[in-house]
Amino acid sequence: MIFTKDVDRELIIPQIGLSACFLIGILLFYYLKSSVENIRIIPNSWKIHIAVLFLVVLIVGLIKPYETNIEFWHIYFVHFIYFIWGIYMLLSGFVLKDIFHKLFSKSQKCTTAELWLVAVFVGNVLIFTAYMVGYFYLYLVGTITFSVVFYGLLFFFLFKKNRNTIFQDIPQKYGAKKIDESEANFLIKQLNDLMKDKELYKKSDIKLQLVAKDIHISTHKLSQLLNDNLGKSFASYINDHRIDEAKRLLQENNQYTLEAIGYEAGFSSKSSFYATFKKAVGKTPAEFQKQFM
């Protein structure tokens, strides 16, 4: 009885190990991509991509379990697993191309965060290579390499100087790529909801950093979102909300002075209110208000 359980365990473990290898590549790819592009929220397209691969290996494991289909796994499916793993390794290297260029440049110096990403990638390359060698020659090579890489990265992480800077944002130069559409739509909704709920535009001293912090992204990414996806600067985005608020007040609150309405909407001065309103609406605040009197 005990012997049978041990045999079953020995047959189940390889299936779990190979299934995990099937997902290493894509998880590495998205980890590096999110780090290089400073992505804080996982796009739905990424989740779907990972889920599809997970379902593939899960369904294969259920239909053809390792314990009764050892030949299928060793002769056929393992090649597919390593192929997918290898494809994502190549894509991961492409994600780091700018950092590799910086690494070998004499005029530029990599940050600790960039060196960490390179170390993670190189470690995965070594593990992948070791498993490939182990598959054809000595399986123990993969296990030994995995242990060496794990402890090497752990030492890198625990080093005090590295630990304080290892997860800092990658410099903006590498984060300037286009934001994924699904993520952009999600962030824009968050941004608009924030403006509606907290009415931050009413603060005359509102700063980009404060808004970015409230929706949990970097200031650079918020600026990129506004410029690339809305075609506006931060100032124009805020002023659009102030203009909308001013128009509402001009229609509903005739007892307020025009200057008071400007201040209530978030403008810091009467002249700023008049100039911005006239440029956006094509009429002065007084001319606009007359329509509703």
Coordinates of C-alpha atoms in Angstrom, one line a residue:
M1 CA 0.0 0.0 0.0
I2 CA 2.7 2.4 1.0
F3 CA 4.8 1.4 -2.0
T4 CA 1.9 2.1 -4.3
K5 CA 1.5 5.6 -2.9
D6 CA 5.2 6.3 -3.3
V7 CA 4.9 5.2 -7.0
D8 CA 1.9 7.4 -7.6
R9 CA 3.7 10.3 -6.0
E10 CA 6.7 9.8 -8.2
L11 CA 4.5 9.8 -11.3
I12 CA 2.5 12.9 -10.3
I13 CA 5.5 15.1 -9.5
P14 CA 7.0 15.1 -13.0
Q15 CA 3.6 16.2 -14.4
I16 CA 3.4 19.1 -11.9
G17 CA 7.0 20.1 -12.7
L18 CA 6.6 20.0 -16.5
S19 CA 3.3 21.9 -16.2
A20 CA 5.0 24.6 -14.1
C21 CA 7.7 24.9 -16.8
F22 CA 5.0 25.5 -19.3
L23 CA 4.1 28.8 -17.5
I24 CA 7.5 30.0 -16.5
G25 CA 8.2 31.8 -19.8
I26 CA 5.0 33.8 -20.0
L27 CA 5.1 34.8 -16.3
L28 CA 8.7 36.0 -16.8
F29 CA 7.8 37.9 -19.9
Y30 CA 4.9 39.8 -18.2
Y31 CA 7.0 40.4 -15.1
L32 CA 9.8 42.0 -17.1
K33 CA 7.3 43.9 -19.3
S34 CA 5.4 45.3 -16.3
S35 CA 8.6 46.4 -14.6
V36 CA 10.2 48.0 -17.7
E37 CA 7.0 49.8 -18.6
N38 CA 6.0 50.7 -15.0
I39 CA 2.6 48.9 -15.3
R40 CA 0.8 48.8 -11.9
I41 CA -2.5 47.2 -13.0
I42 CA -2.5 43.9 -14.9
P43 CA -4.4 44.4 -18.2
N44 CA -7.2 42.0 -18.9
S45 CA -5.5 40.9 -22.1
W46 CA -2.6 39.6 -20.0
K47 CA -4.9 37.7 -17.7
I48 CA -6.7 36.1 -20.6
H49 CA -3.3 35.1 -22.2
I50 CA -2.1 33.5 -19.0
A51 CA -5.4 31.8 -18.4
V52 CA -5.5 30.3 -21.9
L53 CA -2.0 28.7 -21.4
F54 CA -3.0 27.5 -18.0
L55 CA -6.1 25.8 -19.4
V56 CA -4.1 24.2 -22.2
V57 CA -1.7 22.5 -19.8
L58 CA -4.5 21.7 -17.3
I59 CA -6.7 20.1 -20.0
V60 CA -3.8 18.0 -21.4
G61 CA -3.0 16.9 -17.8
L62 CA -6.6 15.8 -17.3
I63 CA -7.1 14.1 -20.6
K64 CA -3.6 12.5 -20.7
P65 CA -2.3 12.2 -17.1
Y66 CA 1.4 11.6 -16.9
E67 CA 1.0 8.3 -14.9
T68 CA -0.7 6.6 -17.8
N69 CA 0.8 8.5 -20.7
I70 CA 4.5 8.7 -19.9
E71 CA 5.5 8.1 -23.5
F72 CA 3.2 11.0 -24.7
W73 CA 4.7 13.4 -22.2
H74 CA 8.3 12.5 -22.8
I75 CA 8.2 12.1 -26.6
Y76 CA 5.7 14.7 -27.6
F77 CA 4.3 17.2 -25.1
V78 CA 7.6 18.0 -23.4
H79 CA 8.9 19.4 -26.7
F80 CA 5.8 21.7 -26.9
I81 CA 6.4 22.8 -23.3
Y82 CA 10.1 23.7 -24.0
F83 CA 9.2 25.3 -27.3
I84 CA 6.6 27.7 -25.6
W85 CA 9.1 28.3 -22.7
G86 CA 11.8 29.2 -25.2
I87 CA 9.6 31.5 -27.3
Y88 CA 8.8 33.6 -24.2
M89 CA 12.5 33.6 -23.2
L90 CA 13.3 35.2 -26.5
L91 CA 10.4 37.7 -26.1
S92 CA 11.7 38.5 -22.6
G93 CA 15.1 39.3 -23.9
F94 CA 13.6 41.6 -26.4
V95 CA 11.8 43.5 -23.6
L96 CA 15.2 44.1 -22.0
K97 CA 17.0 45.2 -25.2
D98 CA 17.3 48.8 -24.1
I99 CA 18.7 47.8 -20.7
F100 CA 21.2 45.4 -22.3
H101 CA 22.3 48.3 -24.6
K102 CA 22.7 50.5 -21.5
L103 CA 24.5 47.7 -19.7
F104 CA 27.3 47.4 -22.3
S105 CA 27.5 51.2 -22.9
K106 CA 30.4 53.1 -21.5
S107 CA 28.5 56.3 -21.2
Q108 CA 25.5 55.0 -19.2
K109 CA 25.1 53.2 -16.0
C110 CA 22.3 50.7 -15.1
T111 CA 20.3 51.3 -11.9
T112 CA 19.9 48.5 -9.3
A113 CA 16.4 47.9 -10.5
E114 CA 17.6 47.3 -14.0
L115 CA 20.4 45.0 -12.9
W116 CA 17.9 43.0 -10.9
L117 CA 15.8 42.5 -14.1
V118 CA 18.9 41.4 -16.0
A119 CA 19.8 39.0 -13.2
V120 CA 16.3 37.5 -13.2
F121 CA 16.4 37.1 -16.9
V122 CA 19.9 35.6 -17.0
G123 CA 18.9 33.2 -14.2
N124 CA 15.9 32.0 -16.2
V125 CA 18.1 31.5 -19.3
L126 CA 20.5 29.4 -17.3
I127 CA 17.6 27.3 -15.8
F128 CA 16.1 26.9 -19.3
T129 CA 19.4 25.8 -20.8
A130 CA 20.1 23.4 -17.9
Y131 CA 16.7 21.8 -18.3
M132 CA 17.3 21.4 -22.0
V133 CA 20.6 19.8 -21.4
G134 CA 19.2 17.7 -18.5
Y135 CA 16.4 16.4 -20.8
F136 CA 18.9 14.9 -23.2
Y137 CA 21.8 14.0 -20.9
L138 CA 21.5 14.5 -17.1
Y139 CA 18.2 15.6 -15.5
L140 CA 20.0 16.5 -12.2
V141 CA 21.7 19.5 -14.0
G142 CA 18.4 21.4 -14.1
T143 CA 17.7 20.9 -10.4
I144 CA 21.3 22.0 -9.4
T145 CA 21.1 25.1 -11.7
F146 CA 17.7 26.1 -10.3
S147 CA 19.2 25.9 -6.8
V148 CA 22.3 28.0 -7.7
V149 CA 20.2 30.6 -9.5
F150 CA 17.7 30.8 -6.6
Y151 CA 20.4 31.4 -4.0
G152 CA 22.2 33.8 -6.2
L153 CA 19.1 36.0 -6.7
L154 CA 18.3 35.7 -3.0
F155 CA 21.7 37.0 -2.1
F156 CA 21.4 39.8 -4.6
F157 CA 18.0 40.7 -3.1
L158 CA 19.1 40.5 0.6
F159 CA 22.1 42.7 0.1
K160 CA 21.2 45.9 2.0
K161 CA 22.1 48.4 -0.7
N162 CA 20.2 46.5 -3.3
R163 CA 17.1 45.9 -1.1
N164 CA 16.4 49.6 -0.8
T165 CA 16.5 50.3 -4.5
I166 CA 15.7 47.0 -6.3
F167 CA 12.0 47.7 -6.9
Q168 CA 12.3 51.4 -7.8
D169 CA 10.6 52.4 -11.1
I170 CA 12.8 51.9 -14.2
P171 CA 13.8 55.3 -15.7
Q172 CA 11.2 57.0 -17.8
K173 CA 13.2 56.4 -21.0
Y174 CA 12.2 52.8 -20.9
G175 CA 8.6 53.5 -19.8
A176 CA 7.6 55.6 -22.7
K177 CA 6.0 52.8 -24.7
K178 CA 2.3 53.0 -25.5
I179 CA -0.1 52.0 -22.7
D180 CA -2.1 48.9 -23.4
E181 CA -5.6 49.9 -24.6
S182 CA -7.5 47.9 -21.9
E183 CA -5.3 49.3 -19.2
A184 CA -5.7 52.9 -20.6
N185 CA -9.5 52.6 -20.6
F186 CA -9.4 51.3 -17.0
L187 CA -7.1 54.2 -15.8
I188 CA -9.2 56.8 -17.6
K189 CA -12.3 55.6 -15.9
Q190 CA -10.5 55.7 -12.5
L191 CA -9.2 59.2 -13.3
N192 CA -12.7 60.5 -14.2
D193 CA -14.3 58.8 -11.2
L194 CA -11.7 60.4 -9.0
M195 CA -12.4 63.8 -10.4
K196 CA -16.1 63.4 -9.9
D197 CA -16.0 61.9 -6.4
K198 CA -13.3 64.0 -4.8
E199 CA -13.6 67.2 -7.1
L200 CA -9.8 67.6 -7.0
Y201 CA -10.1 70.1 -9.8
K202 CA -11.5 72.6 -7.3
K203 CA -8.1 72.8 -5.6
S204 CA -6.2 75.6 -7.2
D205 CA -2.9 74.0 -6.2
I206 CA -3.7 70.5 -7.5
K207 CA -0.5 68.7 -8.7
L208 CA 0.1 65.8 -11.1
Q209 CA 1.9 63.9 -8.3
L210 CA -1.2 63.9 -6.1
V211 CA -3.6 62.6 -8.7
A212 CA -1.1 59.9 -9.8
K213 CA -0.8 58.8 -6.3
D214 CA -4.5 58.5 -5.9
I215 CA -4.8 56.1 -8.8
H216 CA -1.6 54.3 -7.9
I217 CA 0.5 55.0 -11.0
S218 CA 3.7 57.0 -11.6
T219 CA 3.5 60.7 -12.6
H220 CA 5.2 59.9 -15.9
K221 CA 2.6 57.3 -16.7
L222 CA -0.3 59.6 -15.8
S223 CA 1.3 62.3 -18.1
Q224 CA 1.6 59.7 -20.8
L225 CA -2.0 58.6 -20.4
L226 CA -3.3 62.1 -20.7
N227 CA -1.0 63.0 -23.7
D228 CA -1.3 59.8 -25.7
N229 CA -4.8 58.6 -24.9
L230 CA -6.7 61.9 -24.2
G231 CA -4.6 64.3 -26.2
K232 CA -4.4 66.7 -23.3
S233 CA -1.8 68.0 -20.9
F234 CA -2.5 67.7 -17.2
A235 CA -3.4 71.4 -17.0
S236 CA -5.9 71.3 -19.8
Y237 CA -7.5 68.1 -18.4
I238 CA -8.0 69.9 -15.0
N239 CA -9.2 73.1 -16.7
D240 CA -11.8 71.1 -18.7
H241 CA -13.3 69.9 -15.4
R242 CA -13.2 73.4 -14.0
I243 CA -14.9 74.8 -17.1
D244 CA -17.7 72.2 -16.8
E245 CA -18.2 73.1 -13.2
A246 CA -18.2 76.8 -14.0
K247 CA -20.8 76.3 -16.7
R248 CA -23.0 74.4 -14.2
L249 CA -22.7 77.2 -11.6
L250 CA -23.3 79.9 -14.2
Q251 CA -26.6 78.2 -15.1
E252 CA -27.8 77.4 -11.6
N253 CA -26.4 80.1 -9.3
N254 CA -27.2 83.6 -10.5
Q255 CA -26.7 84.9 -7.0
Y256 CA -22.9 84.3 -7.1
T257 CA -20.6 86.8 -8.7
L258 CA -18.6 85.7 -11.7
E259 CA -15.4 86.0 -9.8
A260 CA -16.8 83.8 -7.0
I261 CA -17.9 81.2 -9.5
G262 CA -14.4 81.1 -10.9
Y263 CA -12.9 80.5 -7.5
E264 CA -15.5 77.9 -6.7
A265 CA -14.7 76.0 -9.9
G266 CA -11.0 75.9 -9.0
F267 CA -9.4 78.8 -10.9
S268 CA -6.8 80.7 -8.9
S269 CA -7.6 84.1 -10.3
K270 CA -10.4 86.1 -12.1
S271 CA -8.1 86.7 -15.1
S272 CA -7.3 83.0 -15.4
F273 CA -10.9 82.1 -15.2
Y274 CA -12.0 84.6 -17.9
A275 CA -9.2 83.7 -20.3
T276 CA -9.6 79.9 -20.0
F277 CA -13.4 80.1 -20.2
K278 CA -13.4 82.3 -23.3
K279 CA -10.8 80.1 -25.0
A280 CA -12.8 76.9 -24.3
V281 CA -16.4 78.1 -24.7
G282 CA -16.0 80.9 -27.2
K283 CA -17.8 83.3 -24.9
T284 CA -17.0 85.2 -21.7
P285 CA -18.6 83.9 -18.5
A286 CA -21.0 86.8 -18.5
E287 CA -22.1 86.2 -22.1
F288 CA -22.6 82.5 -21.3
Q289 CA -24.6 83.3 -18.2
K290 CA -27.0 85.7 -20.0
Q291 CA -28.4 82.8 -21.9
F292 CA -29.9 81.4 -18.7
M293 CA -31.1 84.6 -17.1

